[in-house]
CSV table of C-alpha atoms in Angstrom, one decimal:
chain,number,residue,atom,x,y,z
W,1,MET,CA,153.7,132.2,159.2
W,2,GLY,CA,152.4,131.2,162.5
W,3,CYS,CA,155.7,130.0,163.8
W,4,ASN,CA,156.7,133.3,165.3
W,5,SER,CA,153.5,133.5,167.2
W,6,CYS,CA,154.0,130.0,168.7
W,7,SER,CA,153.9,129.8,172.5
W,8,SER,CA,157.1,127.9,172.5
W,9,GLY,CA,159.1,130.7,170.9
W,10,GLY,CA,159.2,129.7,167.2
W,11,CYS,CA,160.1,126.7,165.1
W,12,SER,CA,163.9,127.3,164.8
W,13,THR,CA,166.0,124.5,166.0
W,14,LYS,CA,168.5,126.9,167.6
W,15,VAL,CA,166.0,129.2,169.3
W,16,GLY,CA,163.8,126.3,170.6
W,17,GLY,CA,160.2,125.7,169.9
W,18,CYS,CA,158.4,122.8,168.2
W,19,LYS,CA,161.4,122.3,165.8
W,20,SER,CA,159.1,122.0,162.7
W,21,ASN,CA,157.2,119.1,164.2
W,22,GLY,CA,153.8,120.7,163.6
W,23,GLY,CA,153.0,121.6,167.2
W,24,CYS,CA,152.2,125.3,166.7
W,25,SER,CA,148.9,126.5,167.9
W,26,THR,CA,148.3,128.4,164.6
W,27,GLY,CA,149.2,125.4,162.4
W,28,GLY,CA,151.8,127.5,160.5
W,29,CYS,CA,154.5,124.9,160.9
W,30,ASN,CA,152.8,122.5,158.5
W,31,ARG,CA,152.3,125.0,155.7
W,32,LEU,CA,153.9,123.7,152.5
W,33,ASN,CA,156.6,121.7,154.3
W,34,VAL,CA,158.9,119.4,152.3
W,35,PHE,CA,160.4,116.3,153.8
W,36,ASP,CA,164.1,116.1,153.2
W,37,TRP,CA,164.6,112.4,152.7
W,38,LEU,CA,168.3,112.9,151.8
W,39,SER,CA,169.2,114.6,155.0
W,40,ASP,CA,170.5,111.4,156.7
W,41,MET,CA,172.7,110.4,153.8
W,42,GLU,CA,176.4,111.4,153.9
W,43,LEU,CA,177.8,113.0,150.7
W,44,PRO,CA,181.2,112.1,149.4
W,45,THR,CA,184.1,114.4,150.5
W,46,SER,CA,184.8,115.5,146.9
W,47,PHE,CA,181.1,116.4,146.3
W,48,GLU,CA,180.2,120.0,147.1
W,49,GLU,CA,176.7,120.7,148.6
W,50,PHE,CA,174.3,122.6,146.4
W,51,ASP,CA,174.6,126.3,147.3
W,52,ILE,CA,170.9,127.4,146.6
W,53,ILE,CA,168.4,127.4,149.5
W,54,GLU,CA,164.7,127.4,149.4
W,55,VAL,CA,163.1,130.1,151.7
W,56,ARG,CA,159.5,130.3,152.7
W,57,PHE,CA,157.6,133.6,153.4
W,58,LYS,CA,154.2,134.6,154.7
W,59,GLY,CA,151.3,132.8,153.0
W,60,GLY,CA,153.3,129.9,151.8
W,61,ARG,CA,155.2,131.8,149.1
W,62,LYS,CA,158.6,130.3,148.4
W,63,ASP,CA,161.6,131.6,146.6
W,64,PHE,CA,165.2,130.5,145.9
W,65,PHE,CA,168.3,132.3,147.3
W,66,ARG,CA,172.0,131.6,147.0
W,67,ASN,CA,174.1,130.8,150.0
W,68,ILE,CA,177.2,132.7,149.0
W,69,ASN,CA,178.6,132.9,152.5
W,70,ARG,CA,178.3,129.1,153.1
W,71,LEU,CA,176.3,129.5,156.2
W,72,ASP,CA,175.5,126.4,158.2
W,73,LEU,CA,171.7,126.4,157.9
W,74,THR,CA,169.1,124.0,159.0
W,75,THR,CA,165.4,123.8,158.1
W,76,GLY,CA,163.4,126.4,160.0
W,77,ASP,CA,166.2,128.9,160.6
W,78,PRO,CA,165.3,132.6,160.1
W,79,VAL,CA,167.5,134.3,157.5
W,80,VAL,CA,167.8,137.8,156.1
W,81,VAL,CA,167.6,137.8,152.3
W,82,ASP,CA,168.1,140.3,149.6
W,83,VAL,CA,165.0,141.7,147.9
W,84,PRO,CA,164.5,144.7,145.5
W,85,ASN,CA,165.0,148.0,147.4
W,86,GLY,CA,165.7,146.5,150.8
W,87,HIS,CA,165.8,143.2,152.7
W,88,HIS,CA,163.3,140.7,154.0
W,89,ILE,CA,163.2,137.9,156.6
W,90,GLY,CA,162.2,134.4,155.7
W,91,PHE,CA,162.6,130.8,157.0
W,92,VAL,CA,164.6,128.0,155.4
W,93,SER,CA,162.3,125.3,154.0
W,94,LEU,CA,164.6,123.1,152.0
W,95,LYS,CA,168.3,122.7,151.2
W,96,GLY,CA,170.7,120.3,149.5
W,97,GLU,CA,170.1,118.3,146.3
W,98,LEU,CA,166.3,118.4,146.7
W,99,VAL,CA,166.4,122.1,145.9
W,100,ARG,CA,167.9,121.2,142.5
W,101,LEU,CA,164.9,119.0,141.8
W,102,GLN,CA,162.5,121.7,142.9
W,103,MET,CA,164.1,124.2,140.5
W,104,LEU,CA,163.8,121.7,137.7
W,105,LYS,CA,160.2,121.2,138.5
W,106,LYS,CA,159.3,124.9,138.7
W,107,LYS,CA,161.5,125.6,135.7
W,108,VAL,CA,163.8,128.1,137.5
W,109,ASP,CA,167.2,128.7,135.9
W,110,ASN,CA,170.4,128.6,137.9
W,111,ASN,CA,171.8,132.0,136.9
W,112,GLU,CA,172.9,135.3,138.2
W,113,GLU,CA,169.4,136.5,138.8
W,114,ILE,CA,169.1,134.5,141.9
W,115,ARG,CA,169.6,136.8,144.9
W,116,SER,CA,171.7,136.0,147.9
W,117,ILE,CA,171.3,135.3,151.7
W,118,TYR,CA,172.9,138.0,153.9
W,119,ARG,CA,173.0,136.3,157.3
W,120,ILE,CA,171.0,134.4,159.9
W,121,ALA,CA,168.5,136.7,161.6
W,122,ASN,CA,169.5,137.7,165.2
W,123,GLU,CA,167.1,138.7,168.0
W,124,ARG,CA,167.1,142.4,167.0
W,125,ASP,CA,166.0,141.5,163.5
W,126,LEU,CA,163.2,139.2,164.8
W,127,GLU,CA,161.9,141.9,167.2
W,128,LYS,CA,161.6,144.5,164.4
W,129,PHE,CA,160.0,141.9,162.1
W,130,GLN,CA,157.5,141.0,164.8
W,131,GLU,CA,156.6,144.7,165.2
W,132,VAL,CA,156.0,145.0,161.5
W,133,ARG,CA,153.8,141.9,161.5
W,134,ASP,CA,151.6,143.3,164.2
W,135,GLN,CA,150.7,146.3,162.1
W,136,GLU,CA,149.4,144.2,159.2
W,137,SER,CA,145.9,143.6,160.7
W,138,LYS,CA,145.4,147.3,161.4
W,139,THR,CA,146.5,148.2,157.9
W,140,MET,CA,144.1,145.7,156.3
W,141,TYR,CA,141.1,147.0,158.2
W,142,ARG,CA,141.8,150.6,157.4
W,143,SER,CA,142.4,149.8,153.7
W,144,ARG,CA,139.1,148.0,153.5
W,145,GLU,CA,137.4,151.1,154.7
W,146,ILE,CA,139.1,153.2,152.0
W,147,CYS,CA,137.9,150.7,149.4
W,148,GLN,CA,134.3,151.0,150.6
W,149,GLN,CA,134.5,154.8,150.4
W,150,LEU,CA,135.8,154.7,146.8
W,151,GLY,CA,133.2,152.1,145.9
W,152,LEU,CA,135.6,149.5,144.4
W,153,ARG,CA,134.4,146.0,143.8
W,154,MET,CA,137.3,144.1,145.2
W,155,LYS,CA,138.1,142.1,148.3
W,156,LEU,CA,141.3,142.7,150.2
W,157,SER,CA,142.3,139.3,151.7
W,158,ASP,CA,145.8,139.9,153.1
W,159,VAL,CA,148.6,142.4,153.7
W,160,GLU,CA,152.3,141.7,153.9
W,161,TYR,CA,154.9,144.2,155.1
W,162,GLN,CA,158.5,143.9,154.2
W,163,ALA,CA,160.9,143.4,157.1
W,164,ASP,CA,162.5,146.9,156.7
W,165,LYS,CA,159.0,148.4,156.5
W,166,SER,CA,159.7,150.0,153.1
W,167,LYS,CA,157.1,148.2,151.1
W,168,ALA,CA,153.6,146.8,151.7
W,169,THR,CA,152.0,144.3,149.4
W,170,PHE,CA,148.2,144.1,149.2
W,171,PHE,CA,146.6,140.8,148.0
W,172,TYR,CA,143.1,141.2,146.6
W,173,SER,CA,140.6,139.2,144.6
W,174,ALA,CA,138.0,140.6,142.1
W,175,ASP,CA,135.7,139.2,139.4
W,176,ASP,CA,136.2,142.1,137.0
W,177,ARG,CA,139.0,144.5,136.3
W,178,VAL,CA,139.5,147.2,138.9
W,179,ASP,CA,141.0,150.7,138.5
W,180,PHE,CA,142.8,151.2,141.8
W,181,ARG,CA,145.0,154.1,140.9
W,182,GLU,CA,143.2,156.4,143.3
W,183,LEU,CA,143.3,153.7,145.9
W,184,ILE,CA,147.2,153.5,145.7
W,185,LYS,CA,147.5,157.3,146.2
W,186,LYS,CA,145.3,157.2,149.3
W,187,LEU,CA,147.1,154.2,150.8
W,188,ALA,CA,150.5,155.7,150.2
W,189,GLU,CA,149.4,159.0,152.0
W,190,GLU,CA,147.9,157.0,154.8
W,191,PHE,CA,150.7,154.5,155.6
W,192,LYS,CA,153.8,156.3,154.2
W,193,VAL,CA,155.1,153.2,152.4
W,194,ARG,CA,155.5,152.0,148.9
W,195,ILE,CA,152.3,150.2,147.8
W,196,GLU,CA,152.1,147.1,145.6
W,197,MET,CA,148.8,145.6,144.5
W,198,ARG,CA,148.7,141.9,143.6
W,199,GLN,CA,145.6,140.1,142.4
W,200,ILE,CA,145.2,136.4,143.3
W,201,SER,CA,142.6,133.8,142.6
W,202,LEU,CA,140.1,132.5,145.1
W,203,ARG,CA,142.0,129.2,145.4
W,204,HIS,CA,145.2,131.1,146.3
W,205,GLU,CA,143.3,133.2,148.7
W,206,ALA,CA,142.0,130.2,150.6
W,207,GLY,CA,145.6,128.8,150.6
W,208,ARG,CA,147.0,132.0,152.2
W,209,LEU,CA,144.3,132.2,154.8
W,210,GLY,CA,144.2,128.5,155.6
W,211,GLY,CA,141.4,126.5,157.3
W,212,ILE,CA,139.9,123.1,157.9
W,213,GLY,CA,138.1,121.3,155.1
W,214,SER,CA,135.0,119.1,155.2
W,215,CYS,CA,137.3,116.0,155.5
W,216,GLY,CA,138.5,117.3,158.9
W,217,ARG,CA,142.1,118.0,157.7
W,218,GLU,CA,143.9,121.2,156.9
W,219,LEU,CA,143.2,122.5,153.4
W,220,CYS,CA,145.4,121.0,150.7
W,221,CYS,CA,146.1,124.4,149.1
W,222,SER,CA,147.5,125.6,152.4
W,223,THR,CA,149.7,122.6,153.2
W,224,TRP,CA,151.1,120.8,150.2
W,225,LEU,CA,149.2,121.7,147.0
W,226,THR,CA,150.9,124.3,144.8
W,227,ASP,CA,149.6,123.7,141.3
W,228,PHE,CA,145.9,124.4,140.9
W,229,LYS,CA,144.3,122.5,138.0
W,230,SER,CA,140.9,123.3,136.6
W,231,VAL,CA,138.0,121.2,138.1
W,232,SER,CA,134.8,120.7,136.2
W,233,THR,CA,131.5,119.0,137.0
W,234,THR,CA,132.3,116.2,134.6
W,235,ALA,CA,134.6,114.8,137.3
W,236,ALA,CA,131.7,114.6,139.7
W,237,ARG,CA,129.5,112.9,137.0
W,238,TYR,CA,132.1,110.2,136.3
W,239,GLN,CA,132.2,109.4,140.1
W,240,ASN,CA,128.4,109.3,140.4
W,241,LEU,CA,128.3,112.2,142.8
W,242,SER,CA,125.3,114.3,143.3
W,243,LEU,CA,125.6,117.7,141.6
W,244,ASN,CA,125.0,119.7,144.8
W,245,PRO,CA,127.1,122.9,144.8
W,246,SER,CA,127.1,123.2,148.5
W,247,LYS,CA,128.8,119.8,148.9
W,248,LEU,CA,131.1,120.0,145.9
W,249,SER,CA,132.5,123.4,146.6
W,250,GLY,CA,135.2,124.2,149.1
W,251,GLN,CA,136.0,127.2,151.2
W,252,CYS,CA,137.1,129.2,148.2
W,253,GLY,CA,133.6,128.8,146.6
W,254,ARG,CA,135.0,126.8,143.7
W,255,LEU,CA,134.8,123.0,143.1
W,256,LYS,CA,137.0,121.0,145.4
W,257,CYS,CA,140.5,120.1,144.1
W,258,CYS,CA,140.1,116.6,145.5
W,259,LEU,CA,137.6,115.8,142.8
W,260,ASN,CA,140.6,115.3,140.5
W,261,TYR,CA,142.5,112.9,142.8
W,262,GLU,CA,140.5,109.7,142.0
W,263,LEU,CA,139.3,110.7,138.6
W,264,GLU,CA,141.8,108.6,136.7
W,265,THR,CA,140.9,105.5,138.6
W,266,TYR,CA,137.2,106.0,137.8
W,267,MET,CA,138.0,106.6,134.1
W,268,GLU,CA,139.9,103.3,133.9
W,269,ALA,CA,137.0,101.4,135.6
W,270,LEU,CA,134.4,103.0,133.3
W,271,LYS,CA,136.1,101.5,130.2
W,272,ASP,CA,134.4,98.1,130.8
W,273,ILE,CA,131.0,99.6,131.5
W,274,PRO,CA,128.7,100.2,128.5
W,275,THR,CA,127.0,103.5,127.9
W,276,VAL,CA,123.2,103.2,128.1
W,277,ASN,CA,121.6,106.1,126.2
W,278,ARG,CA,118.1,104.8,126.0
W,279,PRO,CA,116.0,102.2,128.0
W,280,LEU,CA,116.5,98.5,127.4
W,281,GLN,CA,113.7,96.9,125.5
W,282,THR,CA,112.2,93.8,127.2
W,283,GLN,CA,108.9,92.0,126.8
W,284,GLN,CA,107.9,93.1,130.3
W,285,GLY,CA,108.5,96.8,129.3
W,286,ASP,CA,111.3,99.4,128.9
W,287,ALA,CA,113.9,99.1,131.7
W,288,ILE,CA,115.4,102.5,132.6
W,289,LEU,CA,118.9,102.8,134.1
W,290,GLN,CA,118.8,104.0,137.7
W,291,LYS,CA,122.3,103.8,138.9
W,292,THR,CA,125.7,102.1,138.3
W,293,ASP,CA,128.1,100.5,140.7
W,294,ILE,CA,131.4,101.1,138.9
W,295,PHE,CA,133.7,98.9,141.0
W,296,LYS,CA,131.2,96.0,141.5
W,297,LYS,CA,130.3,96.0,137.7
W,298,MET,CA,126.6,96.1,138.4
W,299,MET,CA,123.9,98.2,136.8
W,300,TRP,CA,120.5,98.8,138.4
W,301,PHE,CA,117.4,99.1,136.2
W,302,GLY,CA,113.7,99.8,136.9
W,303,TYR,CA,110.4,99.6,135.0
W,304,LYS,CA,107.9,102.3,134.6
W,305,GLY,CA,105.4,102.2,137.4
W,306,ASP,CA,107.5,99.8,139.4
W,307,ASN,CA,109.4,101.0,142.4
W,308,ASN,CA,111.7,98.0,142.5
W,309,TRP,CA,115.2,98.1,141.1
W,310,TYR,CA,116.9,95.0,139.6
W,311,ALA,CA,120.6,94.4,139.6
W,312,VAL,CA,122.0,93.3,136.2
W,313,PRO,CA,125.7,92.4,135.5
W,314,VAL,CA,127.6,94.4,132.9
W,315,ALA,CA,128.0,91.4,130.7
W,316,ARG,CA,124.2,90.8,130.6
W,317,VAL,CA,123.6,94.5,129.7
W,318,GLN,CA,126.0,94.3,126.8
W,319,GLU,CA,124.1,91.2,125.5
W,320,ILE,CA,120.8,93.0,125.8
W,321,LEU,CA,122.1,96.1,123.9
W,322,GLU,CA,123.4,93.9,121.1
W,323,GLN,CA,120.0,92.2,120.7
W,324,ASN,CA,118.1,95.5,120.9
W,325,ALA,CA,120.3,96.8,118.1
W,326,LYS,CA,119.0,93.9,116.0
W,327,GLY,CA,115.4,94.8,116.9
W,328,ILE,CA,114.9,91.9,119.3
W,329,ALA,CA,113.2,92.4,122.6
W,330,VAL,CA,114.5,90.3,125.5
W,331,GLU,CA,112.2,88.2,127.6
W,332,ALA,CA,113.6,89.5,130.9
W,333,LEU,CA,116.6,91.4,132.2
W,334,LEU,CA,118.1,88.3,133.8
W,335,PRO,CA,118.1,84.9,132.0
W,336,GLN,CA,117.0,83.1,135.2
W,337,ALA,CA,114.1,84.0,137.4
W,338,GLN,CA,114.1,87.6,138.4
W,339,GLU,CA,115.4,88.2,141.9
W,340,GLU,CA,112.9,89.7,144.2
W,341,PRO,CA,113.9,93.0,145.7
W,342,LYS,CA,115.8,92.6,149.0
W,343,GLN,CA,113.6,92.8,152.0
W,344,ASN,CA,114.3,95.0,154.9
W,345,GLU,CA,116.4,93.1,157.5
W,346,PHE,CA,114.1,94.1,160.4
W,347,VAL,CA,111.0,92.8,158.6
W,348,ALA,CA,112.8,89.6,157.8
W,349,GLN,CA,113.8,89.1,161.4
W,350,VAL,CA,110.2,89.7,162.6
W,351,GLU,CA,108.7,87.3,160.1
W,352,GLY,CA,111.3,84.6,161.0
W,353,SER,CA,110.4,85.0,164.7
W,354,LEU,CA,106.7,84.7,163.9
W,355,GLU,CA,107.3,81.5,162.0
W,356,ARG,CA,109.2,80.1,164.9
W,357,LEU,CA,106.3,80.9,167.3
W,358,ASP,CA,103.8,79.2,164.9
W,359,ASP,CA,105.9,76.1,164.8
W,360,LYS,CA,106.2,76.2,168.6
W,361,PHE,CA,102.5,76.2,169.3
W,362,LYS,CA,101.6,73.6,166.7
W,363,SER,CA,100.5,70.2,167.9
W,364,LYS,CA,103.6,68.0,167.9
W,365,LYS,CA,103.0,64.5,167.0
W,366,LYS,CA,104.9,62.0,169.0
W,367,LYS,CA,106.8,59.6,166.9
W,368,LYS,CA,106.5,56.1,168.0
W,369,LYS,CA,109.8,54.4,168.6
W,370,LYS,CA,110.4,51.5,166.3
W,371,LYS,CA,111.3,48.3,168.2
W,372,LYS,CA,113.6,45.8,166.9
W,373,LYS,CA,111.8,42.8,165.5
W,374,ASN,CA,112.5,39.4,166.9
W,375,PRO,CA,112.1,36.4,164.5
W,376,ALA,CA,109.9,34.5,167.0
W,377,ALA,CA,107.6,37.5,167.6
W,378,THR,CA,107.2,38.1,163.9
W,379,ALA,CA,106.1,34.5,163.3
W,380,GLU,CA,103.5,34.7,166.0
W,381,GLN,CA,102.2,38.0,164.6
W,382,GLU,CA,101.9,36.6,161.1
W,383,LYS,CA,99.8,33.7,162.5
W,384,THR,CA,97.5,36.1,164.3
W,385,GLU,CA,97.1,38.2,161.2
W,386,ALA,CA,96.3,35.1,159.1
W,387,THR,CA,93.5,34.0,161.5
W,388,PRO,CA,91.0,36.9,162.1
W,389,PRO,CA,90.0,37.3,165.7
W,390,LEU,CA,86.7,36.0,166.9
W,391,LYS,CA,84.2,38.6,167.8
W,392,LYS,CA,83.0,38.6,171.4
W,393,GLU,CA,79.3,37.9,171.8
W,394,ARG,CA,77.6,40.6,173.7
W,395,PRO,CA,74.6,39.7,175.9
W,396,GLU,CA,71.3,40.7,174.4
W,397,LYS,CA,69.5,43.5,176.2
W,398,ALA,CA,65.8,43.5,177.1
W,399,PRO,CA,63.5,45.5,174.7
W,400,GLU,CA,62.6,47.8,177.6
W,401,GLN,CA,66.2,48.7,178.2
W,402,GLN,CA,66.9,49.2,174.5
W,403,GLN,CA,63.9,51.6,174.2
W,404,ALA,CA,65.0,53.6,177.2
W,405,GLU,CA,68.5,54.0,175.8
W,406,GLN,CA,67.1,55.3,172.5
W,407,GLU,CA,65.0,57.9,174.3
W,408,GLN,CA,68.0,59.0,176.4
W,409,ARG,CA,70.1,59.5,173.1
W,410,SER,CA,67.3,61.5,171.5
W,411,ARG,CA,67.1,63.7,174.5
W,412,ARG,CA,70.8,64.4,174.4
W,413,GLN,CA,70.6,65.4,170.8
W,414,ARG,CA,67.9,68.0,171.3
W,415,PRO,CA,68.9,71.7,170.7
W,416,PRO,CA,69.5,73.8,173.8
W,417,ARG,CA,66.4,75.5,175.0
W,418,ASN,CA,66.0,79.2,175.4
W,419,LYS,CA,67.1,80.7,178.7
W,420,ASN,CA,64.2,83.1,178.7
W,421,ARG,CA,61.6,80.3,178.6
W,422,ASN,CA,60.4,78.6,181.7
W,423,ARG,CA,62.5,75.8,182.8
W,424,GLU,CA,61.2,72.3,182.4
W,425,GLU,CA,59.0,71.9,185.4
W,426,GLY,CA,56.3,69.5,186.0
W,427,GLN,CA,52.6,70.2,185.3
W,428,GLU,CA,52.0,70.7,189.0
W,429,ALA,CA,54.4,73.6,189.3
W,430,SER,CA,52.9,75.3,186.2
W,431,GLN,CA,49.3,74.9,187.3
W,432,ALA,CA,50.2,76.1,190.8
W,433,ARG,CA,50.9,79.6,189.5
W,434,ALA,CA,47.9,81.8,189.0
W,435,PRO,CA,47.4,83.2,185.5
W,436,ARG,CA,47.8,86.9,184.8
W,437,GLU,CA,44.0,87.5,184.5
W,438,GLN,CA,43.4,86.5,188.2
W,439,ARG,CA,45.9,89.1,189.5
W,440,GLU,CA,43.6,92.1,189.0
W,441,SER,CA,43.5,92.8,192.7
W,442,LYS,CA,47.1,94.1,192.6
W,443,GLU,CA,47.4,97.4,194.4
W,444,PRO,CA,48.8,100.5,192.6
W,445,ARG,CA,52.4,101.3,192.8
W,446,GLY,CA,51.9,104.3,194.9
W,447,GLU,CA,50.5,102.3,197.9
W,448,LYS,CA,52.7,99.3,198.4
W,449,ALA,CA,51.3,96.5,200.5
W,450,THR,CA,53.3,95.0,203.4
W,451,ARG,CA,54.4,91.4,203.4
W,452,GLU,CA,51.6,90.5,205.8
W,453,GLN,CA,48.9,91.9,203.6
W,454,ARG,CA,50.2,90.1,200.5
W,455,ALA,CA,48.7,86.7,199.6
W,456,PRO,CA,51.1,83.9,200.3
W,457,ARG,CA,52.7,82.2,197.4
W,458,PRO,CA,51.9,78.6,196.6
W,459,GLU,CA,54.4,76.1,197.8
W,460,ARG,CA,56.8,74.7,195.3
W,461,PRO,CA,57.3,71.0,194.9
W,462,GLU,CA,60.4,69.7,196.5
W,463,ALA,CA,61.4,67.7,193.4
W,464,LYS,CA,60.8,68.1,189.8
W,465,ALA,CA,58.0,66.1,188.3
W,466,ALA,CA,59.3,63.2,186.4
W,467,THR,CA,58.5,63.2,182.8
W,468,PRO,CA,56.7,60.0,181.8
W,469,VAL,CA,58.7,57.8,179.4
W,470,ALA,CA,56.7,55.3,177.5
W,471,GLY,CA,58.2,51.9,177.9
W,472,ALA,CA,57.2,48.5,176.9
W,473,GLU,CA,54.8,48.0,179.8
W,474,GLY,CA,53.9,51.7,180.3
W,475,GLU,CA,56.3,52.2,183.2
W,476,ALA,CA,57.5,55.8,183.8
W,477,LYS,CA,61.3,56.3,184.1
W,478,PRO,CA,62.1,59.0,186.7
W,479,LYS,CA,64.2,61.9,185.5
W,480,LYS,CA,67.3,63.1,187.2
W,481,GLN,CA,66.8,65.9,189.7
W,482,ARG,CA,68.9,69.0,189.5
W,483,SER,CA,69.3,72.0,191.7
W,484,ARG,CA,67.5,75.2,190.6
W,485,LYS,CA,67.5,78.8,191.7
W,486,PRO,CA,64.6,80.4,193.4
W,487,PHE,CA,62.0,81.7,191.0
W,488,ARG,CA,61.5,85.5,191.0
W,489,GLY,CA,58.4,85.6,188.8
W,490,LYS,CA,57.7,85.4,185.1
W,491,LYS,CA,58.7,88.0,182.6
W,492,PRO,CA,55.9,90.0,181.0
W,493,ASP,CA,56.6,88.3,177.6
W,494,GLN,CA,56.2,84.9,179.1
W,495,ALA,CA,53.1,85.6,181.2
W,496,ASN,CA,50.5,84.6,178.6
W,497,LYS,CA,52.3,81.6,177.3
W,498,PRO,CA,50.8,78.2,178.2
W,499,PRO,CA,52.8,75.9,180.3
W,500,ARG,CA,55.0,73.4,178.3
W,501,THR,CA,54.6,69.8,178.8
W,502,ASP,CA,56.6,66.9,177.5
W,503,ALA,CA,54.8,64.6,175.1
């Protein structure tokens, strides 16, 4: 198909080109090729080569012709063949003993009905054939316009001219039966050729047009697939595929042919897996089947109201079904403790890192190194343990000193005093300040007095007054002096409070 439009000049081995290696820009070289695995084998001298050749035409259509002239042909050579009411040009796709096998496969009889090959196409034949091929696209567009004018519900997919331009074959697809008698008349008047209408299925239409599938390869129907088998949704159900028509349908709009490729393997694997038509009865509740892993022989069940799924082997499911048939409810899906649902890997990594951090910041106890025991040291240690050590006699303290220590301990145990209260000052410092009643001569805020007019503040004592501590002989123990900040005046809440003195 696309071999003649190749930039290298065609796939023929004599003309040049890609030599059927699949290097054409249009991809036509790969269309329904057959590998001749007997080409390198030498035949016996007494054995005659099979005289029938397989020839490929546009759209992947193939037919068998007899090589009556014993032409030396190779795969990809253009040949002129005999067709009804004229001649046509095709390309050799297969020869030799493999053609005999293909005829047996397609149930074609080797009789006189097989037409013959005239000759190998020369340059003049190829030029005329190319001119005819160039008119096919214009003819298809014009014929579609005529179909729209007549209001026919049909889709013209392709047009093929015969090499001698005496016949044009129109390939169309339609859902219902179409009366195209009026269409044939108009097409014959328009193009001045003999018209043939041929209806094809949507799968054959996709095979003629070609394309790239969702797998990234060329369509099977346009490269190697010739027999189209019916595909149903049961094939997708057996393979646990989602019944999404946009994913299961191909370019033709029908279910993909590749759904049948692995169906037999799935059918064999499903023989060992039981059919679960109703939920499994357990003491924890009814377990509903969620999904089945066919090749791993695992079935996943879930309880109502629980988002977790539990994997159960096929053998265990068969045991539960047998017990449920007897009316016995199983304790749990698994005989052992139920496996917790798998945690997310990221969450597990985070929790593991947090545990490591906790262990890192915990206080580490230093283990004492055990020293080797010497027999002499152990004997001395046993003696010391047998005789308890004598207590050291402490010198008795004076009663005055003991009483002072008790007072000091009680002072340390006192609760902290409020910061808002006046600090512990001596009686002299508290009496030196004037009470609030005597400060009536304060001027209003509007007229502030200068520092010279204000009354001088009473002098503060240099050191704190020592709190008297009752001793044995009535002696007072001086209290420790501490630095204090300059006093800025009492707060209004503390103004009327009496000065605090230690008892």
